[in-house]
């Protein structure tokens, strides 16, 4: 399935999805939005009225098994372990994976770690199933994506029922059928081979689930004298360095004191979580797609060579896209979207913005290129997709990135080691007139070139917000 919004794929009005409170995801690209079980508590969506109770019951049964377990790997332990293994969830329209819309699995090893952590907590006399919502705080490998997928897996019948109702309400014609636990569901089709898409309520989505934020932990630890003393012994310099403790450090802290975990649970239960603000989209989780597409449609590019067969021909197309992207930011007003609520949007937004721009230009020119964005915050990856071996990476950084120079030096090493069919461009968006990052970066490139080293080209884009004409006149 090509990268596109659900509304485009299903040929429905995006506004209708928004009106129903359904997330119009860009399928196949990591959106960094997650289903947070916290928001199931007081939902008024009919299909999810009893979902939080079901979610709690699932983990209560695991706790009962672990309480009954006499030793590791006995029958009760193995059954608890089995219930903490989750298969890949299909049709998750948040799109964690870059090549599919499927979620993450929790396999045998990670499931084993979860059951061991749960067992340790139960031995402290804590049997509240809510603790499973907090495991991501201190369990390596268990993050927001897996908490989200675990939630969807446990409550899959509810998500299917919700998706079916929305499908019928919108009169979607492109559908497929599945049967789960004896019930048939009519769902929107993802592809012709019977794959389906799940609709997700926007009210359930967060850019970082509340259980994985550190504000409550800081507060709990500060209020607990014994925990504070243990922190000074265990991690000492963490707070002095103004860095967050690692998951292992948190585990050592919290698991050394039952009172700390109880206070953490109480703090979590009393928290006032807010789902992601789609209207303002300050983090640019969603807008990048439509904004990049809008500017690419408005300021068109025409390519003479629509079937590149060599690295040089591929580079010609990529260079033209980068040049137009630079022009859109510096002259056509795209720079305004690099900021929201007076702050610079995350670097990932600019990376996705280039991807959306490139994707639109290639589609408009019917250029057969594979454009693969990294699933996290990596380069935009262009490949020839007709069997020719050529690849060009475009790495985008903001000038404020503390690893701007380190990232380039890393690219230089990769460049030296790469094959003749691979190239790279290092694009830096200036978001402040302060600092010497860019100047120092260009000096390094010049030095390397004098030493005869092959260096990736650097493209500097001025993304600094300019005052309006009236403000400039007043300042004069």
Short mmCIF file of C-alpha atoms in Angstrom, two decimals:
data_model
loop_
_atom_site.label_atom_id
_atom_site.label_comp_id
_atom_site.label_asym_id
_atom_site.label_seq_id
_atom_site.Cartn_x
_atom_site.Cartn_y
_atom_site.Cartn_z
CA UNK A 1 0.00 0.00 0.00
CA UNK A 2 1.40 3.41 -0.96
CA UNK A 3 1.90 6.09 1.66
CA UNK A 4 -1.31 8.09 1.97
CA UNK A 5 -3.92 9.19 4.44
CA UNK A 6 -6.74 6.80 5.27
CA UNK A 7 -9.27 9.23 3.78
CA UNK A 8 -7.37 9.24 0.47
CA UNK A 9 -7.12 5.47 0.39
CA UNK A 10 -10.80 4.94 1.20
CA UNK A 11 -11.98 7.92 -0.88
CA UNK A 12 -13.86 9.58 1.97
CA UNK A 13 -13.91 13.19 3.12
CA UNK A 14 -11.25 13.77 5.78
CA UNK A 15 -13.57 16.28 7.50
CA UNK A 16 -16.14 13.52 8.01
CA UNK A 17 -13.56 11.39 9.81
CA UNK A 18 -12.59 14.37 11.99
CA UNK A 19 -16.23 15.09 12.80
CA UNK A 20 -16.64 11.50 13.98
CA UNK A 21 -13.47 11.82 16.07
CA UNK A 22 -11.59 9.27 13.94
CA UNK A 23 -7.87 9.72 13.37
CA UNK A 24 -7.10 10.19 9.68
CA UNK A 25 -3.69 8.54 9.85
CA UNK A 26 -0.93 8.47 7.28
CA UNK A 27 -0.71 4.72 6.94
CA UNK A 28 2.67 3.06 6.82
CA UNK A 29 4.64 5.87 8.48
CA UNK A 30 5.53 6.08 12.14
CA UNK A 31 3.23 8.82 13.47
CA UNK A 32 4.59 8.80 17.04
CA UNK A 33 1.02 8.70 18.32
CA UNK A 34 -0.13 5.88 20.54
CA UNK A 35 -3.27 4.43 22.06
CA UNK A 36 -3.04 5.27 25.76
CA UNK A 37 -5.10 2.95 28.02
CA UNK A 38 -5.42 5.86 30.47
CA UNK A 39 -8.05 7.45 28.21
CA UNK A 40 -10.27 4.36 28.20
CA UNK A 41 -11.40 5.13 31.73
CA UNK A 42 -14.10 7.73 31.13
CA UNK A 43 -14.78 7.38 27.42
CA UNK A 44 -18.34 7.79 26.16
CA UNK A 45 -17.73 5.92 22.91
CA UNK A 46 -20.28 3.07 23.08
CA UNK A 47 -17.98 0.27 21.88
CA UNK A 48 -15.49 1.12 24.63
CA UNK A 49 -17.85 1.60 27.59
CA UNK A 50 -16.56 -1.49 29.40
CA UNK A 51 -13.11 -1.63 27.81
CA UNK A 52 -11.14 -0.40 30.78
CA UNK A 53 -12.75 -3.04 33.01
CA UNK A 54 -11.85 -5.73 30.48
CA UNK A 55 -8.30 -4.36 30.32
CA UNK A 56 -7.98 -4.50 34.12
CA UNK A 57 -9.55 -7.98 34.29
CA UNK A 58 -6.98 -9.31 31.82
CA UNK A 59 -4.13 -8.30 34.09
CA UNK A 60 -5.95 -9.26 37.29
CA UNK A 61 -5.99 -12.83 36.00
CA UNK A 62 -2.24 -12.68 35.37
CA UNK A 63 -1.70 -11.40 38.91
CA UNK A 64 -3.82 -14.27 40.28
CA UNK A 65 -1.60 -16.72 38.41
CA UNK A 66 1.59 -15.14 39.74
CA UNK A 67 0.27 -15.11 43.30
CA UNK A 68 -0.48 -18.82 42.92
CA UNK A 69 2.96 -19.53 41.43
CA UNK A 70 5.35 -21.23 43.87
CA UNK A 71 8.47 -20.93 41.73
CA UNK A 72 9.65 -19.59 38.41
CA UNK A 73 8.56 -21.67 35.41
CA UNK A 74 5.96 -23.70 37.25
CA UNK A 75 2.57 -24.16 35.57
CA UNK A 76 1.03 -20.90 36.87
CA UNK A 77 4.15 -18.90 35.97
CA UNK A 78 4.21 -20.28 32.43
CA UNK A 79 0.55 -19.45 31.94
CA UNK A 80 1.14 -15.87 33.14
CA UNK A 81 4.13 -15.64 30.78
CA UNK A 82 2.02 -16.95 27.91
CA UNK A 83 -0.59 -14.23 28.49
CA UNK A 84 2.08 -11.53 28.28
CA UNK A 85 3.10 -12.59 24.79
CA UNK A 86 1.26 -10.68 22.07
CA UNK A 87 1.34 -11.25 18.34
CA UNK A 88 1.71 -8.43 15.86
CA UNK A 89 -1.47 -6.38 15.64
CA UNK A 90 -2.80 -5.94 12.11
CA UNK A 91 -4.41 -2.91 10.55
CA UNK A 92 -3.19 -0.41 13.16
CA UNK A 93 -3.69 2.85 11.33
CA UNK A 94 -1.26 4.76 13.53
CA UNK A 95 1.39 3.22 11.33
CA UNK A 96 4.35 2.50 13.60
CA UNK A 97 6.13 0.46 10.94
CA UNK A 98 7.50 2.21 7.89
CA UNK A 99 6.48 -0.50 5.47
CA UNK A 100 3.16 -1.60 6.89
CA UNK A 101 0.32 -0.57 9.14
CA UNK A 102 0.91 -3.40 11.58
CA UNK A 103 1.87 -2.92 15.21
CA UNK A 104 4.68 -4.37 17.28
CA UNK A 105 4.73 -7.83 18.79
CA UNK A 106 5.71 -8.75 22.33
CA UNK A 107 7.68 -11.96 22.00
CA UNK A 108 8.82 -14.69 24.37
CA UNK A 109 11.87 -12.81 25.73
CA UNK A 110 10.18 -9.47 26.38
CA UNK A 111 7.12 -11.28 27.76
CA UNK A 112 9.47 -13.08 30.14
CA UNK A 113 10.92 -9.77 31.36
CA UNK A 114 7.44 -8.38 31.95
CA UNK A 115 6.34 -11.40 33.98
CA UNK A 116 9.51 -11.21 36.11
CA UNK A 117 8.93 -7.51 36.84
CA UNK A 118 5.30 -8.16 37.69
CA UNK A 119 6.32 -11.03 39.97
CA UNK A 120 8.79 -8.82 41.84
CA UNK A 121 6.13 -6.16 42.39
CA UNK A 122 3.60 -8.74 43.60
CA UNK A 123 6.15 -10.00 46.15
CA UNK A 124 6.13 -6.48 47.60
CA UNK A 125 2.44 -6.98 48.34
CA UNK A 126 1.20 -4.89 45.40
CA UNK A 127 -1.52 -6.61 43.39
CA UNK A 128 -3.11 -3.67 41.57
CA UNK A 129 -3.46 -4.55 37.84
CA UNK A 130 -2.85 -0.88 36.97
CA UNK A 131 0.85 -1.59 37.51
CA UNK A 132 0.92 -3.17 34.03
CA UNK A 133 0.19 0.27 32.55
CA UNK A 134 3.40 1.51 34.18
CA UNK A 135 5.76 -1.26 33.11
CA UNK A 136 7.05 0.86 30.25
CA UNK A 137 8.67 3.19 32.78
CA UNK A 138 11.28 0.70 33.86
CA UNK A 139 11.29 -2.18 31.37
CA UNK A 140 13.82 -1.93 28.55
CA UNK A 141 12.28 -2.72 25.17
CA UNK A 142 8.77 -1.95 26.35
CA UNK A 143 7.79 1.53 25.21
CA UNK A 144 4.82 3.51 24.02
CA UNK A 145 4.38 1.46 20.84
CA UNK A 146 4.15 -1.84 22.70
CA UNK A 147 1.88 -0.45 25.43
CA UNK A 148 -0.40 0.77 22.65
CA UNK A 149 -0.35 -2.52 20.75
CA UNK A 150 -0.90 -4.50 23.93
CA UNK A 151 -4.00 -2.38 24.58
CA UNK A 152 -5.35 -2.94 21.07
CA UNK A 153 -4.62 -6.68 21.21
CA UNK A 154 -6.48 -7.17 24.49
CA UNK A 155 -9.43 -5.07 23.32
CA UNK A 156 -9.40 -6.04 19.65
CA UNK A 157 -13.12 -6.97 19.51
CA UNK A 158 -13.99 -3.47 20.76
CA UNK A 159 -11.76 -1.79 18.16
CA UNK A 160 -13.25 -4.00 15.44
CA UNK A 161 -16.80 -3.12 16.48
CA UNK A 162 -15.93 0.59 16.53
CA UNK A 163 -14.29 0.33 13.09
CA UNK A 164 -17.30 -1.52 11.68
CA UNK A 165 -19.71 1.16 12.93
CA UNK A 166 -17.62 3.98 11.42
CA UNK A 167 -17.34 2.01 8.16
CA UNK A 168 -21.13 1.73 7.96
CA UNK A 169 -21.70 5.35 8.99
CA UNK A 170 -19.41 6.61 6.22
CA UNK A 171 -20.82 4.08 3.73
CA UNK A 172 -17.35 2.93 2.77
CA UNK A 173 -17.52 0.63 -0.23
CA UNK A 174 -13.98 -0.74 -0.22
CA UNK A 175 -14.43 -3.31 2.55
CA UNK A 176 -13.32 -6.75 3.64
CA UNK A 177 -14.70 -9.24 6.16
CA UNK A 178 -13.03 -11.07 9.02
CA UNK A 179 -14.32 -13.44 11.67
CA UNK A 180 -13.08 -13.23 15.25
CA UNK A 181 -14.36 -15.43 18.08
CA UNK A 182 -17.39 -16.41 16.05
CA UNK A 183 -18.42 -12.89 15.05
CA UNK A 184 -18.12 -11.42 11.56
CA UNK A 185 -16.89 -7.84 11.10
CA UNK A 186 -17.11 -5.67 7.97
CA UNK A 187 -14.02 -3.46 7.88
CA UNK A 188 -12.29 -1.02 5.50
CA UNK A 189 -9.91 -2.86 3.19
CA UNK A 190 -6.23 -2.02 3.25
CA UNK A 191 -5.38 -4.06 0.18
CA UNK A 192 -6.86 -6.54 -2.25
CA UNK A 193 -5.49 -9.54 -0.34
CA UNK A 194 -7.99 -9.15 2.50
CA UNK A 195 -5.95 -7.00 4.90
CA UNK A 196 -8.00 -4.52 6.88
CA UNK A 197 -7.55 -1.16 8.58
CA UNK A 198 -8.56 -0.28 12.12
CA UNK A 199 -10.04 3.11 12.90
CA UNK A 200 -8.77 4.71 16.10
CA UNK A 201 -10.54 7.37 18.18
CA UNK A 202 -8.50 10.57 18.38
CA UNK A 203 -9.46 10.88 22.05
CA UNK A 204 -7.40 7.75 22.84
CA UNK A 205 -4.22 9.01 21.21
CA UNK A 206 -1.24 10.65 22.85
CA UNK A 207 2.22 11.57 21.60
CA UNK A 208 3.60 10.00 24.77
CA UNK A 209 1.33 7.95 27.04
CA UNK A 210 0.96 9.43 30.49
CA UNK A 211 2.43 6.25 32.02
CA UNK A 212 5.71 6.98 30.25
CA UNK A 213 6.12 10.60 31.32
CA UNK A 214 8.53 11.35 34.12
CA UNK A 215 6.75 14.25 35.85
CA UNK A 216 4.92 12.03 38.33
CA UNK A 217 8.04 9.97 39.02
CA UNK A 218 10.04 13.09 39.86
CA UNK A 219 7.26 14.20 42.19
CA UNK A 220 6.93 10.79 43.88
CA UNK A 221 10.67 10.41 44.36
CA UNK A 222 11.04 13.96 45.71
CA UNK A 223 8.29 13.34 48.27
CA UNK A 224 9.76 10.05 49.49
CA UNK A 225 12.83 10.63 51.69
CA UNK A 226 13.92 6.99 51.61
CA UNK A 227 13.76 6.86 47.83
CA UNK A 228 15.66 10.14 47.58
CA UNK A 229 18.45 8.71 49.73
CA UNK A 230 18.62 5.58 47.58
CA UNK A 231 18.79 7.75 44.47
CA UNK A 232 21.81 9.57 45.83
CA UNK A 233 23.51 6.20 46.34
CA UNK A 234 22.41 4.49 43.14
CA UNK A 235 22.60 7.17 40.48
CA UNK A 236 24.11 10.13 42.29
CA UNK A 237 24.95 12.43 39.42
CA UNK A 238 21.76 11.95 37.39
CA UNK A 239 19.90 14.92 38.84
CA UNK A 240 23.08 17.06 38.88
CA UNK A 241 23.55 16.34 35.20
CA UNK A 242 19.93 17.33 34.59
CA UNK A 243 19.26 14.17 32.68
CA UNK A 244 16.48 11.66 33.02
CA UNK A 245 17.36 8.41 34.76
CA UNK A 246 17.52 5.41 32.46
CA UNK A 247 14.93 2.67 32.70
CA UNK A 248 17.38 0.43 34.55
CA UNK A 249 18.17 3.21 37.01
CA UNK A 250 14.47 3.80 37.60
CA UNK A 251 13.95 0.09 38.08
CA UNK A 252 16.66 -0.03 40.74
CA UNK A 253 15.14 2.96 42.49
CA UNK A 254 11.49 2.00 42.42
CA UNK A 255 11.93 -1.73 43.04
CA UNK A 256 13.90 -1.03 46.19
CA UNK A 257 10.91 0.51 47.89
CA UNK A 258 7.30 -0.76 47.85
CA UNK A 259 6.13 2.62 49.13
CA UNK A 260 7.54 4.31 46.06
CA UNK A 261 5.60 2.07 43.70
CA UNK A 262 2.40 2.57 45.72
CA UNK A 263 2.85 6.34 45.58
CA UNK A 264 3.56 6.13 41.85
CA UNK A 265 0.34 4.16 41.33
CA UNK A 266 -1.66 6.69 43.35
CA UNK A 267 -0.11 9.59 41.47
CA UNK A 268 -0.85 7.94 38.11
CA UNK A 269 -4.48 7.24 39.03
CA UNK A 270 -5.05 10.84 40.10
CA UNK A 271 -3.34 12.36 37.07
CA UNK A 272 -5.25 14.47 34.57
CA UNK A 273 -4.09 13.18 31.24
CA UNK A 274 -4.74 15.01 27.99
CA UNK A 275 -4.95 13.30 24.65
CA UNK A 276 -3.03 14.78 21.74
CA UNK A 277 -4.17 18.25 20.62
CA UNK A 278 -4.91 17.57 16.95
CA UNK A 279 -6.34 21.05 16.39
CA UNK A 280 -3.07 22.85 17.14
CA UNK A 281 -0.75 19.90 16.34
CA UNK A 282 2.18 21.68 17.98
CA UNK A 283 4.49 18.69 17.48
CA UNK A 284 3.54 18.46 13.81
CA UNK A 285 2.55 14.81 14.18
CA UNK A 286 -0.07 15.05 11.44
CA UNK A 287 0.22 18.34 9.56
CA UNK A 288 3.53 17.53 7.88
CA UNK A 289 1.80 15.44 5.25
CA UNK A 290 -0.81 17.98 4.13
CA UNK A 291 1.56 20.97 4.42
CA UNK A 292 4.30 19.36 2.32
CA UNK A 293 1.73 18.23 -0.24
CA UNK A 294 0.10 21.69 -0.38
CA UNK A 295 3.38 23.52 -1.08
CA UNK A 296 4.49 20.93 -3.62
CA UNK A 297 1.15 21.23 -5.44
CA UNK A 298 1.27 25.03 -5.34
CA UNK A 299 4.90 25.36 -6.44
CA UNK A 300 5.23 22.67 -9.06
CA UNK A 301 8.32 20.94 -10.44
CA UNK A 302 8.68 19.40 -13.86
CA UNK A 303 11.25 16.64 -14.48
CA UNK A 304 12.42 15.80 -17.96
CA UNK A 305 13.94 12.48 -16.94
CA UNK A 306 11.14 10.38 -15.46
CA UNK A 307 13.01 7.06 -15.56
CA UNK A 308 16.43 7.54 -13.93
CA UNK A 309 18.71 4.55 -14.37
CA UNK A 310 21.98 5.70 -12.81
CA UNK A 311 23.10 7.30 -9.55
CA UNK A 312 23.87 10.54 -11.41
CA UNK A 313 20.36 10.69 -12.85
CA UNK A 314 18.87 9.91 -9.45
CA UNK A 315 20.97 12.67 -7.86
CA UNK A 316 19.73 15.12 -10.50
CA UNK A 317 16.13 14.52 -9.41
CA UNK A 318 16.93 14.66 -5.69
CA UNK A 319 18.96 17.87 -6.09
CA UNK A 320 16.06 19.51 -7.90
CA UNK A 321 13.66 18.50 -5.11
CA UNK A 322 16.03 19.82 -2.41
CA UNK A 323 16.47 23.11 -4.32
CA UNK A 324 12.70 23.59 -4.56
CA UNK A 325 12.26 22.62 -0.89
CA UNK A 326 14.83 25.30 -0.01
CA UNK A 327 13.00 27.84 -2.15
CA UNK A 328 9.65 26.94 -0.56
CA UNK A 329 11.10 27.56 2.90
CA UNK A 330 13.12 30.70 2.12
CA UNK A 331 10.79 32.46 -0.33
CA UNK A 332 7.37 30.82 -0.46
CA UNK A 333 6.34 30.86 3.21
CA UNK A 334 6.95 27.24 4.20
CA UNK A 335 9.28 28.48 6.98
CA UNK A 336 6.26 29.63 9.00
CA UNK A 337 5.22 25.99 9.46
CA UNK A 338 8.55 25.07 11.05
CA UNK A 339 7.22 26.81 14.17
CA UNK A 340 4.11 26.39 16.33
CA UNK A 341 3.00 28.27 19.44
CA UNK A 342 6.19 30.33 19.31
CA UNK A 343 8.48 27.29 19.37
CA UNK A 344 10.46 25.39 16.77
CA UNK A 345 8.78 22.13 15.84
CA UNK A 346 10.81 18.93 16.35
CA UNK A 347 13.47 18.03 13.78
CA UNK A 348 11.36 15.03 12.80
CA UNK A 349 8.71 17.43 11.43
CA UNK A 350 11.20 18.92 8.93
CA UNK A 351 12.33 15.45 7.88
CA UNK A 352 8.75 14.39 7.23
CA UNK A 353 8.03 17.68 5.48
CA UNK A 354 10.76 16.94 2.93
CA UNK A 355 9.41 13.42 2.52
CA UNK A 356 5.87 14.68 1.82
CA UNK A 357 7.25 17.27 -0.62
CA UNK A 358 9.38 14.71 -2.47
CA UNK A 359 6.59 12.16 -2.54
CA UNK A 360 4.18 14.70 -4.08
CA UNK A 361 6.66 15.81 -6.74
CA UNK A 362 7.48 12.23 -7.73
CA UNK A 363 3.81 11.24 -7.93
CA UNK A 364 2.95 14.33 -9.99
CA UNK A 365 5.72 13.51 -12.46
CA UNK A 366 5.01 9.77 -12.46
CA UNK A 367 8.58 9.09 -11.39
CA UNK A 368 9.03 5.50 -10.28
CA UNK A 369 11.18 5.94 -7.19
CA UNK A 370 11.09 4.14 -3.88
CA UNK A 371 10.92 6.86 -1.21
CA UNK A 372 11.39 5.23 2.16
CA UNK A 373 11.36 7.36 5.32
CA UNK A 374 13.11 5.96 8.36
CA UNK A 375 10.64 4.66 10.94
CA UNK A 376 11.99 7.10 13.49
CA UNK A 377 13.85 10.32 12.84
CA UNK A 378 16.26 9.39 10.10
CA UNK A 379 17.07 10.29 6.50
CA UNK A 380 14.72 10.35 3.55
CA UNK A 381 15.86 7.42 1.44
CA UNK A 382 15.50 7.50 -2.35
CA UNK A 383 16.01 4.32 -4.36
CA UNK A 384 15.58 3.42 -7.98
CA UNK A 385 12.78 0.88 -7.95
CA UNK A 386 13.13 -0.83 -11.32
CA UNK A 387 15.95 -3.14 -10.43
CA UNK A 388 18.76 -0.61 -10.84
CA UNK A 389 21.19 -0.35 -7.97
CA UNK A 390 21.33 3.28 -6.82
CA UNK A 391 20.44 5.02 -3.60
CA UNK A 392 20.52 8.60 -2.30
CA UNK A 393 19.98 9.61 1.31
CA UNK A 394 18.92 13.09 2.38
CA UNK A 395 19.75 13.78 6.01
CA UNK A 396 17.93 16.78 7.50
CA UNK A 397 19.08 18.52 10.67
CA UNK A 398 18.06 21.70 12.45
CA UNK A 399 20.92 24.10 13.18
CA UNK A 400 20.03 23.82 16.88
CA UNK A 401 20.83 20.09 16.93
CA UNK A 402 23.71 19.64 19.42
CA UNK A 403 24.96 16.71 17.31
CA UNK A 404 24.95 18.62 14.03
CA UNK A 405 28.71 18.27 13.46
CA UNK A 406 28.89 14.78 14.93
CA UNK A 407 26.12 13.69 12.55
CA UNK A 408 28.04 15.02 9.56
CA UNK A 409 31.29 13.36 10.63
CA UNK A 410 29.35 10.10 10.94
CA UNK A 411 28.02 10.60 7.40
CA UNK A 412 31.57 11.23 6.12
CA UNK A 413 32.69 7.85 7.51
CA UNK A 414 29.66 6.14 5.97
CA UNK A 415 30.33 7.97 2.71
CA UNK A 416 33.89 6.70 2.55
CA UNK A 417 32.69 3.14 3.10
CA UNK A 418 29.69 3.29 0.78
CA UNK A 419 29.54 1.80 -2.68
CA UNK A 420 29.67 3.91 -5.83
CA UNK A 421 25.92 3.51 -6.13
CA UNK A 422 25.17 5.39 -2.88
CA UNK A 423 25.27 9.12 -2.17
CA UNK A 424 24.13 11.48 0.55
CA UNK A 425 23.09 15.10 1.04
CA UNK A 426 23.31 16.87 4.39
CA UNK A 427 20.58 19.50 4.63
CA UNK A 428 20.73 21.96 7.53
CA UNK A 429 17.79 24.24 8.31
CA UNK A 430 18.90 27.39 10.14
CA UNK A 431 16.32 28.25 12.80
CA UNK A 432 18.34 30.90 14.65
CA UNK A 433 20.92 33.56 13.80
CA UNK A 434 22.77 32.71 17.01
CA UNK A 435 25.55 30.15 17.34
CA UNK A 436 28.39 29.01 15.11
CA UNK A 437 27.18 25.47 14.43
CA UNK A 438 26.75 25.94 10.68
CA UNK A 439 29.95 27.96 10.30
CA UNK A 440 31.95 25.26 12.11
CA UNK A 441 30.25 22.55 10.05
CA UNK A 442 31.26 24.21 6.77
CA UNK A 443 34.84 24.58 8.05
CA UNK A 444 35.00 20.83 8.73
CA UNK A 445 33.77 20.08 5.21
CA UNK A 446 36.36 22.45 3.73
CA UNK A 447 39.15 20.84 5.80
CA UNK A 448 38.11 17.32 4.80
CA UNK A 449 38.00 18.25 1.13
CA UNK A 450 41.51 19.73 1.34
CA UNK A 451 42.63 16.38 2.76
CA UNK A 452 41.22 14.73 -0.35
CA UNK A 453 38.29 13.08 1.44
CA UNK A 454 34.96 12.50 -0.23
CA UNK A 455 32.34 14.49 1.67
CA UNK A 456 28.55 14.68 1.34
CA UNK A 457 27.34 18.03 -0.05
CA UNK A 458 25.91 20.42 2.58
CA UNK A 459 22.80 22.44 1.73
CA UNK A 460 21.98 25.26 4.16
CA UNK A 461 18.37 26.46 4.22
CA UNK A 462 17.42 29.68 6.00
CA UNK A 463 14.33 28.80 8.02
CA UNK A 464 14.50 31.77 10.42
CA UNK A 465 11.18 33.57 10.79
CA UNK A 466 11.39 37.05 9.31
CA UNK A 467 9.41 39.94 10.83
CA UNK A 468 6.53 41.24 8.75
CA UNK A 469 7.07 44.31 6.53
CA UNK A 470 5.25 46.54 9.03
CA UNK A 471 7.42 45.25 11.92
CA UNK A 472 10.61 45.78 9.92
CA UNK A 473 9.55 49.37 9.19
CA UNK A 474 8.76 49.98 12.87
CA UNK A 475 12.10 48.46 13.94
CA UNK A 476 13.94 50.81 11.57
#
